PDB file of C-alpha atoms in Angstrom:
ATOM      1  CA  MET B   4     -29.306  67.673   3.460  1.00 43.00           C
ATOM      2  CA  SER B   5     -31.126  65.516   0.930  1.00 45.00           C
ATOM      3  CA  SER B   6     -31.558  61.931   2.078  1.00 56.00           C
ATOM      4  CA  ASP B   7     -29.893  60.674  -1.085  1.00 75.00           C
ATOM      5  CA  ALA B   8     -26.887  63.011  -0.923  1.00 85.00           C
ATOM      6  CA  PRO B   9     -23.497  61.362  -0.389  1.00 95.00           C
ATOM      7  CA  VAL B  10     -22.237  61.432   3.190  1.00 97.00           C
ATOM      8  CA  ILE B  11     -18.837  62.532   1.870  1.00 97.00           C
ATOM      9  CA  GLU B  12     -18.398  64.296  -1.447  1.00 97.00           C
ATOM     10  CA  THR B  13     -15.369  66.096  -2.856  1.00 97.00           C
ATOM     11  CA  ASN B  14     -14.869  67.730  -6.233  1.00 97.00           C
ATOM     12  CA  GLY B  15     -11.428  68.794  -7.431  1.00 97.00           C
ATOM     13  CA  LEU B  16     -10.246  68.878  -3.810  1.00 97.00           C
ATOM     14  CA  THR B  17      -6.648  70.086  -3.692  1.00 97.00           C
ATOM     15  CA  LYS B  18      -4.195  70.921  -0.925  1.00 97.00           C
ATOM     16  CA  GLN B  19      -0.907  72.525  -1.878  1.00 96.00           C
ATOM     17  CA  TYR B  20       2.127  73.085   0.343  1.00 94.00           C
ATOM     18  CA  GLY B  21       4.566  75.209  -1.620  1.00 93.00           C
ATOM     19  CA  ASP B  22       5.506  73.156  -4.674  1.00 92.00           C
ATOM     20  CA  VAL B  23       4.012  69.952  -3.263  1.00 93.00           C
ATOM     21  CA  ARG B  24       0.430  68.867  -3.896  1.00 94.00           C
ATOM     22  CA  ALA B  25      -0.473  66.661  -0.945  1.00 96.00           C
ATOM     23  CA  VAL B  26      -3.977  66.166  -2.381  1.00 96.00           C
ATOM     24  CA  ASP B  27      -4.481  66.658  -6.100  1.00 96.00           C
ATOM     25  CA  SER B  28      -7.935  67.214  -7.684  1.00 96.00           C
ATOM     26  CA  LEU B  29      -9.649  64.558  -5.578  1.00 97.00           C
ATOM     27  CA  ASP B  30     -13.174  63.478  -6.537  1.00 96.00           C
ATOM     28  CA  LEU B  31     -14.911  61.223  -4.014  1.00 95.00           C
ATOM     29  CA  ALA B  32     -18.502  60.198  -3.359  1.00 95.00           C
ATOM     30  CA  ILE B  33     -19.130  58.040  -0.280  1.00 96.00           C
ATOM     31  CA  GLU B  34     -22.757  56.998   0.060  1.00 95.00           C
ATOM     32  CA  ALA B  35     -24.673  56.434   3.294  1.00 96.00           C
ATOM     33  CA  GLY B  36     -24.009  52.932   4.598  1.00 95.00           C
ATOM     34  CA  ASP B  37     -20.714  52.481   2.740  1.00 95.00           C
ATOM     35  CA  VAL B  38     -17.619  51.009   4.347  1.00 96.00           C
ATOM     36  CA  TYR B  39     -14.997  52.783   2.279  1.00 96.00           C
ATOM     37  CA  GLY B  40     -11.288  52.032   2.508  1.00 93.00           C
ATOM     38  CA  PHE B  41      -8.892  54.814   1.608  1.00 91.00           C
ATOM     39  CA  LEU B  42      -5.791  52.901   0.636  1.00 88.00           C
ATOM     40  CA  GLY B  43      -2.328  54.202  -0.075  1.00 86.00           C
ATOM     41  CA  PRO B  44       1.318  54.106   1.008  1.00 84.00           C
ATOM     42  CA  ASN B  45       2.494  56.331   3.823  1.00 83.00           C
ATOM     43  CA  GLY B  46       2.721  59.886   2.535  1.00 87.00           C
ATOM     44  CA  ALA B  47       0.100  59.391  -0.178  1.00 90.00           C
ATOM     45  CA  GLY B  48      -2.131  62.151   1.223  1.00 93.00           C
ATOM     46  CA  LYS B  49      -4.673  60.113   3.200  1.00 94.00           C
ATOM     47  CA  SER B  50      -4.389  62.010   6.489  1.00 93.00           C
ATOM     48  CA  THR B  51      -4.363  65.337   4.660  1.00 96.00           C
ATOM     49  CA  THR B  52      -7.632  64.393   2.962  1.00 96.00           C
ATOM     50  CA  ILE B  53      -9.187  63.510   6.318  1.00 96.00           C
ATOM     51  CA  GLY B  54      -8.026  66.843   7.706  1.00 95.00           C
ATOM     52  CA  LEU B  55      -9.790  68.610   4.832  1.00 96.00           C
ATOM     53  CA  LEU B  56     -13.001  66.644   5.411  1.00 96.00           C
ATOM     54  CA  LEU B  57     -13.109  67.689   9.065  1.00 94.00           C
ATOM     55  CA  ASP B  58     -11.970  71.309   8.600  1.00 94.00           C
ATOM     56  CA  TYR B  59      -8.694  70.705  10.399  1.00 94.00           C
ATOM     57  CA  LEU B  60      -7.105  71.942   7.160  1.00 95.00           C
ATOM     58  CA  ARG B  61      -8.387  74.344   4.527  1.00 95.00           C
ATOM     59  CA  PRO B  62      -8.302  73.381   0.835  1.00 97.00           C
ATOM     60  CA  THR B  63      -6.247  75.235  -1.742  1.00 97.00           C
ATOM     61  CA  ALA B  64      -8.907  74.523  -4.362  1.00 97.00           C
ATOM     62  CA  GLY B  65     -12.012  72.445  -4.909  1.00 97.00           C
ATOM     63  CA  THR B  66     -14.982  71.684  -2.683  1.00 97.00           C
ATOM     64  CA  VAL B  67     -15.835  69.268   0.101  1.00 97.00           C
ATOM     65  CA  ARG B  68     -19.213  68.349   1.571  1.00 96.00           C
ATOM     66  CA  VAL B  69     -19.929  66.157   4.604  1.00 97.00           C
ATOM     67  CA  PHE B  70     -23.622  65.390   5.204  1.00 96.00           C
ATOM     68  CA  GLY B  71     -24.238  67.823   2.368  1.00 94.00           C
ATOM     69  CA  THR B  72     -22.615  70.670   4.326  1.00 93.00           C
ATOM     70  CA  ASP B  73     -19.419  72.641   3.864  1.00 94.00           C
ATOM     71  CA  PRO B  74     -17.227  71.771   6.886  1.00 94.00           C
ATOM     72  CA  GLN B  75     -16.037  75.379   7.051  1.00 92.00           C
ATOM     73  CA  ARG B  76     -19.594  76.645   7.500  1.00 92.00           C
ATOM     74  CA  ASP B  77     -20.958  74.144   9.989  1.00 89.00           C
ATOM     75  CA  PRO B  78     -18.105  72.261  11.681  1.00 90.00           C
ATOM     76  CA  VAL B  79     -19.995  71.773  14.965  1.00 90.00           C
ATOM     77  CA  GLU B  80     -22.890  69.930  13.294  1.00 89.00           C
ATOM     78  CA  ILE B  81     -20.482  67.715  11.357  1.00 93.00           C
ATOM     79  CA  HIS B  82     -18.312  66.929  14.381  1.00 91.00           C
ATOM     80  CA  ASN B  83     -21.364  66.098  16.500  1.00 92.00           C
ATOM     81  CA  ARG B  84     -22.393  63.479  13.941  1.00 95.00           C
ATOM     82  CA  THR B  85     -18.884  62.124  13.339  1.00 97.00           C
ATOM     83  CA  GLY B  86     -16.609  59.886  15.385  1.00 97.00           C
ATOM     84  CA  VAL B  87     -12.916  60.325  14.625  1.00 95.00           C
ATOM     85  CA  LEU B  88      -9.867  58.196  15.352  1.00 95.00           C
ATOM     86  CA  PRO B  89      -7.013  60.400  14.086  1.00 91.00           C
ATOM     87  CA  ASP B  90      -3.642  59.160  12.918  1.00 85.00           C
ATOM     88  CA  ARG B  91      -1.903  61.344  15.493  1.00 81.00           C
ATOM     89  CA  PHE B  92      -3.427  62.264  18.829  1.00 84.00           C
ATOM     90  CA  GLY B  93      -2.398  63.028  22.365  1.00 82.00           C
ATOM     91  CA  LEU B  94      -3.746  61.734  25.659  1.00 86.00           C
ATOM     92  CA  TYR B  95      -3.715  63.501  29.010  1.00 85.00           C
ATOM     93  CA  GLU B  96      -1.226  62.167  31.518  1.00 87.00           C
ATOM     94  CA  GLY B  97      -2.749  61.646  34.927  1.00 92.00           C
ATOM     95  CA  ARG B  98      -6.226  61.110  33.439  1.00 94.00           C
ATOM     96  CA  SER B  99      -7.833  57.699  33.241  1.00 96.00           C
ATOM     97  CA  ALA B 100      -9.405  56.017  30.240  1.00 96.00           C
ATOM     98  CA  ARG B 101     -12.788  56.566  31.888  1.00 97.00           C
ATOM     99  CA  GLN B 102     -12.110  60.309  32.186  1.00 97.00           C
ATOM    100  CA  HIS B 103     -11.097  60.561  28.526  1.00 96.00           C
ATOM    101  CA  VAL B 104     -14.330  58.939  27.345  1.00 97.00           C
ATOM    102  CA  SER B 105     -16.400  60.953  29.831  1.00 96.00           C
ATOM    103  CA  PHE B 106     -14.929  64.157  28.430  1.00 95.00           C
ATOM    104  CA  VAL B 107     -16.225  63.241  24.962  1.00 95.00           C
ATOM    105  CA  THR B 108     -19.673  62.298  26.286  1.00 96.00           C
ATOM    106  CA  GLU B 109     -19.878  65.688  28.002  1.00 95.00           C
ATOM    107  CA  THR B 110     -18.706  67.501  24.872  1.00 92.00           C
ATOM    108  CA  LYS B 111     -21.306  65.728  22.717  1.00 92.00           C
ATOM    109  CA  ARG B 112     -23.948  65.986  25.461  1.00 93.00           C
ATOM    110  CA  VAL B 113     -24.808  62.304  25.430  1.00 95.00           C
ATOM    111  CA  ASP B 114     -25.185  59.813  28.269  1.00 94.00           C
ATOM    112  CA  ASP B 115     -23.134  56.897  26.902  1.00 96.00           C
ATOM    113  CA  ASP B 116     -21.622  54.614  29.538  1.00 96.00           C
ATOM    114  CA  PRO B 117     -17.796  54.950  29.464  1.00 96.00           C
ATOM    115  CA  GLU B 118     -17.400  51.503  31.019  1.00 97.00           C
ATOM    116  CA  ALA B 119     -19.460  49.849  28.292  1.00 97.00           C
ATOM    117  CA  LEU B 120     -17.495  51.591  25.535  1.00 97.00           C
ATOM    118  CA  LEU B 121     -14.132  50.733  27.062  1.00 97.00           C
ATOM    119  CA  ASP B 122     -15.178  47.130  27.575  1.00 97.00           C
ATOM    120  CA  ARG B 123     -16.225  46.999  23.937  1.00 97.00           C
ATOM    121  CA  VAL B 124     -12.735  47.938  22.728  1.00 96.00           C
ATOM    122  CA  GLY B 125     -10.965  45.608  25.148  1.00 95.00           C
ATOM    123  CA  LEU B 126      -9.949  48.012  27.927  1.00 96.00           C
ATOM    124  CA  ALA B 127     -12.185  46.662  30.688  1.00 94.00           C
ATOM    125  CA  ASP B 128      -9.171  45.949  32.899  1.00 94.00           C
ATOM    126  CA  ALA B 129      -7.656  49.422  32.428  1.00 96.00           C
ATOM    127  CA  ILE B 130     -10.679  51.704  32.831  1.00 96.00           C
ATOM    128  CA  ASP B 131      -9.215  53.672  35.723  1.00 96.00           C
ATOM    129  CA  ASP B 132      -5.539  53.386  34.777  1.00 95.00           C
ATOM    130  CA  ASP B 133      -3.466  56.420  33.804  1.00 95.00           C
ATOM    131  CA  ALA B 134      -3.812  56.761  30.022  1.00 94.00           C
ATOM    132  CA  GLY B 135      -0.432  58.488  29.951  1.00 91.00           C
ATOM    133  CA  GLU B 136       1.166  55.110  30.653  1.00 93.00           C
ATOM    134  CA  PHE B 137      -0.696  53.174  27.954  1.00 94.00           C
ATOM    135  CA  SER B 138       1.081  51.261  25.191  1.00 93.00           C
ATOM    136  CA  LYS B 139       0.455  52.303  21.593  1.00 92.00           C
ATOM    137  CA  GLY B 140      -2.091  49.534  21.158  1.00 93.00           C
ATOM    138  CA  MET B 141      -3.983  50.594  24.285  1.00 94.00           C
ATOM    139  CA  GLU B 142      -3.952  54.199  23.090  1.00 94.00           C
ATOM    140  CA  GLN B 143      -5.528  53.079  19.811  1.00 94.00           C
ATOM    141  CA  ARG B 144      -8.244  51.193  21.679  1.00 95.00           C
ATOM    142  CA  LEU B 145      -8.995  54.225  23.859  1.00 96.00           C
ATOM    143  CA  ALA B 146      -9.147  56.539  20.858  1.00 96.00           C
ATOM    144  CA  LEU B 147     -11.585  54.143  19.187  1.00 97.00           C
ATOM    145  CA  ALA B 148     -13.808  54.124  22.285  1.00 97.00           C
ATOM    146  CA  MET B 149     -13.829  57.930  22.181  1.00 97.00           C
ATOM    147  CA  ALA B 150     -14.752  57.854  18.480  1.00 97.00           C
ATOM    148  CA  LEU B 151     -17.747  55.610  19.224  1.00 98.00           C
ATOM    149  CA  VAL B 152     -19.349  58.055  21.661  1.00 97.00           C
ATOM    150  CA  GLY B 153     -22.830  59.147  20.632  1.00 96.00           C
ATOM    151  CA  ASP B 154     -23.469  56.463  17.980  1.00 96.00           C
ATOM    152  CA  PRO B 155     -22.023  58.633  15.194  1.00 97.00           C
ATOM    153  CA  ASP B 156     -23.550  58.643  11.723  1.00 97.00           C
ATOM    154  CA  LEU B 157     -20.031  58.706  10.262  1.00 98.00           C
ATOM    155  CA  LEU B 158     -16.906  57.012  11.575  1.00 98.00           C
ATOM    156  CA  VAL B 159     -13.576  58.334  10.269  1.00 97.00           C
ATOM    157  CA  LEU B 160     -10.703  56.047  11.226  1.00 96.00           C
ATOM    158  CA  ASP B 161      -7.193  57.049  10.183  1.00 93.00           C
ATOM    159  CA  GLU B 162      -4.830  54.034  10.256  1.00 91.00           C
ATOM    160  CA  PRO B 163      -6.880  52.337  13.022  1.00 92.00           C
ATOM    161  CA  PHE B 164      -4.774  49.141  13.058  1.00 90.00           C
ATOM    162  CA  THR B 165      -1.510  50.848  14.024  1.00 87.00           C
ATOM    163  CA  GLY B 166       0.113  49.264  17.066  1.00 87.00           C
ATOM    164  CA  LEU B 167      -2.531  46.582  17.519  1.00 90.00           C
ATOM    165  CA  ASP B 168      -1.868  42.887  18.034  1.00 91.00           C
ATOM    166  CA  PRO B 169      -3.865  40.374  15.931  1.00 91.00           C
ATOM    167  CA  HIS B 170      -6.644  40.246  18.512  1.00 92.00           C
ATOM    168  CA  GLY B 171      -6.913  44.041  18.498  1.00 92.00           C
ATOM    169  CA  VAL B 172      -6.990  44.133  14.692  1.00 92.00           C
ATOM    170  CA  ARG B 173      -9.769  41.556  14.670  1.00 92.00           C
ATOM    171  CA  ARG B 174     -11.751  43.542  17.253  1.00 94.00           C
ATOM    172  CA  VAL B 175     -11.503  46.717  15.178  1.00 93.00           C
ATOM    173  CA  ARG B 176     -12.819  44.831  12.143  1.00 93.00           C
ATOM    174  CA  GLU B 177     -15.715  43.490  14.222  1.00 95.00           C
ATOM    175  CA  ILE B 178     -16.578  46.957  15.510  1.00 96.00           C
ATOM    176  CA  VAL B 179     -16.521  48.389  11.982  1.00 95.00           C
ATOM    177  CA  HIS B 180     -19.019  45.727  10.891  1.00 95.00           C
ATOM    178  CA  GLU B 181     -21.181  46.300  13.982  1.00 97.00           C
ATOM    179  CA  GLU B 182     -21.261  50.047  13.471  1.00 97.00           C
ATOM    180  CA  ASN B 183     -22.081  49.641   9.801  1.00 97.00           C
ATOM    181  CA  GLU B 184     -24.922  47.255  10.639  1.00 97.00           C
ATOM    182  CA  ARG B 185     -26.210  49.890  13.074  1.00 96.00           C
ATOM    183  CA  GLY B 186     -26.373  52.306  10.138  1.00 96.00           C
ATOM    184  CA  ALA B 187     -23.087  54.202  10.312  1.00 97.00           C
ATOM    185  CA  THR B 188     -21.042  55.070   7.260  1.00 98.00           C
ATOM    186  CA  VAL B 189     -17.370  54.169   7.767  1.00 97.00           C
ATOM    187  CA  PHE B 190     -14.436  55.870   6.058  1.00 96.00           C
ATOM    188  CA  PHE B 191     -11.013  54.633   7.035  1.00 91.00           C
ATOM    189  CA  SER B 192      -7.504  54.900   5.730  1.00 91.00           C
ATOM    190  CA  SER B 193      -4.827  52.248   5.741  1.00 88.00           C
ATOM    191  CA  HIS B 194      -1.585  51.299   4.037  1.00 83.00           C
ATOM    192  CA  VAL B 195      -2.261  47.575   4.563  1.00 80.00           C
ATOM    193  CA  LEU B 196      -4.220  45.973   1.733  1.00 78.00           C
ATOM    194  CA  GLY B 197      -4.960  42.762   3.627  1.00 78.00           C
ATOM    195  CA  GLN B 198      -6.861  44.596   6.356  1.00 78.00           C
ATOM    196  CA  VAL B 199      -8.850  46.770   3.969  1.00 81.00           C
ATOM    197  CA  GLU B 200     -10.109  43.920   1.820  1.00 81.00           C
ATOM    198  CA  LEU B 201     -11.487  42.125   4.896  1.00 84.00           C
ATOM    199  CA  VAL B 202     -13.661  45.091   5.857  1.00 88.00           C
ATOM    200  CA  CYS B 203     -14.551  47.353   2.954  1.00 90.00           C
ATOM    201  CA  ASP B 204     -17.299  47.437   0.337  1.00 88.00           C
ATOM    202  CA  ARG B 205     -15.299  49.856  -1.805  1.00 91.00           C
ATOM    203  CA  VAL B 206     -11.722  51.016  -1.938  1.00 91.00           C
ATOM    204  CA  GLY B 207     -10.052  54.123  -3.279  1.00 91.00           C
ATOM    205  CA  VAL B 208      -6.329  53.967  -4.033  1.00 89.00           C
ATOM    206  CA  LEU B 209      -4.412  57.182  -3.436  1.00 90.00           C
ATOM    207  CA  HIS B 210      -0.986  57.674  -4.997  1.00 87.00           C
ATOM    208  CA  GLN B 211       0.997  60.908  -4.611  1.00 89.00           C
ATOM    209  CA  GLY B 212      -2.169  62.794  -3.765  1.00 92.00           C
ATOM    210  CA  ARG B 213      -4.203  61.497  -6.698  1.00 92.00           C
ATOM    211  CA  LEU B 214      -7.004  58.946  -6.706  1.00 92.00           C
ATOM    212  CA  VAL B 215      -5.730  56.376  -9.199  1.00 86.00           C
ATOM    213  CA  ALA B 216      -8.485  53.784  -8.721  1.00 85.00           C
ATOM    214  CA  ASP B 217     -11.903  53.406  -7.103  1.00 89.00           C
ATOM    215  CA  GLY B 218     -13.989  50.221  -6.862  1.00 88.00           C
ATOM    216  CA  THR B 219     -14.250  46.881  -5.121  1.00 86.00           C
ATOM    217  CA  VAL B 220     -11.044  45.086  -4.168  1.00 78.00           C
ATOM    218  CA  ASP B 221     -11.695  42.483  -6.883  1.00 80.00           C
ATOM    219  CA  GLU B 222     -12.095  45.230  -9.487  1.00 81.00           C
ATOM    220  CA  LEU B 223      -8.866  46.881  -8.408  1.00 75.00           C
ATOM    221  CA  ARG B 224      -6.962  43.601  -8.382  1.00 71.00           C
ATOM    222  CA  ALA B 225      -8.188  42.953 -11.911  1.00 74.00           C
ATOM    223  CA  ALA B 226      -6.999  46.403 -12.982  1.00 67.00           C
ATOM    224  CA  ALA B 227      -3.625  45.838 -11.320  1.00 62.00           C
ATOM    225  CA  GLY B 228      -3.225  42.578 -13.221  1.00 59.00           C
ATOM    226  CA  THR B 229      -3.333  44.261 -16.597  1.00 52.00           C
ATOM    227  CA  ASP B 230      -0.749  46.233 -18.489  1.00 46.00           C
ATOM    228  CA  ASP B 231      -3.108  49.197 -18.691  1.00 46.00           C
ATOM    229  CA  ASP B 232      -2.281  50.737 -15.359  1.00 47.00           C
ATOM    230  CA  ALA B 233       1.227  50.230 -14.046  1.00 50.00           C
ATOM    231  CA  VAL B 234       0.613  52.747 -11.238  1.00 51.00           C
ATOM    232  CA  ILE B 235      -2.136  50.609  -9.700  1.00 54.00           C
ATOM    233  CA  GLU B 236       0.014  47.507 -10.018  1.00 49.00           C
ATOM    234  CA  ASP B 237       3.010  49.165  -8.350  1.00 58.00           C
ATOM    235  CA  VAL B 238       0.866  50.508  -5.511  1.00 59.00           C
ATOM    236  CA  PHE B 239      -0.746  47.124  -4.931  1.00 57.00           C
ATOM    237  CA  VAL B 240       2.642  45.436  -4.728  1.00 52.00           C
ATOM    238  CA  GLU B 241       3.744  47.936  -2.093  1.00 55.00           C
ATOM    239  CA  LEU B 242       0.501  47.616  -0.121  1.00 53.00           C
ATOM    240  CA  THR B 243       0.464  43.834  -0.266  1.00 47.00           C
ATOM    241  CA  ASP B 244       3.982  43.790   1.174  1.00 47.00           C
ATOM    242  CA  ALA B 245       2.995  46.122   4.062  1.00 44.00           C
ATOM    243  CA  ARG B 246       2.697  44.609   7.518  1.00 40.00           C
ATOM    244  CA  ILE B 247       0.944  45.622  10.736  1.00 36.00           C
ATOM    245  CA  ASP B 248       3.544  47.051  13.111  1.00 40.00           C
ATOM    246  CA  ALA B 249       2.461  45.541  16.425  1.00 37.00           C
ATOM    247  CA  GLY B 250       5.916  46.244  17.814  1.00 39.00           C
ATOM    248  CA  GLY B 251       5.609  43.538  20.447  1.00 38.00           C
ATOM    249  CA  GLU B 252       3.682  45.905  22.695  1.00 39.00           C
ATOM    250  CA  SER B 253       1.626  44.728  25.600  1.00 37.00           C
ATOM    251  CA  GLN B 254      -2.057  45.045  24.776  1.00 38.00           C
TER     252      GLN B 254
END
């Protein structure tokens, strides 16, 4: 890949399910070193887009490149360089947090210290506990630790704040900044505007599968404050009203 090629690039990317277009002619260019927030209400197509980037799903039309490579042609290379916190994931009952992280280190053939990673995400006191008994917030922390294995060049975080208490949300923001300072590109989705604007350099707003805006948060707020684009304004109202669902869980 050329050193100046975008880390993520899509052109006309489309995913159709019957009569429904979950992703509709999406054009994205995420440069190396960006912290890019993919913002949209639930059901906007964010997770589907991430699935297309990682070859979990196949596009109906259009192209996608990650590190300049088609994910269908070289998924192993892309996955080795990418850390992923998916929106939906399962943990193994009867296996500890340490064992989950160790499995990823073995898969990626790296010698990262599971204890250090779990301490970093706030699970130092639960390293050898059964992950099958974790709260939602603890599951999110464990999944983030697994995503950090191998110092990935790209971090893809799908709704990373789900289930976290305020301290957990703050820690995720800190880790995003730390990873970006290390040199990682970060691409994460959220339906909560307040969290995105505290972290991201750029934001893309997805609405019914279409990218309706792309720019800094200030640029998008300015666009939403005009009469030129009612869609952006409506989406921003919905996103501003969204709240983190901590659910009162023990973290």
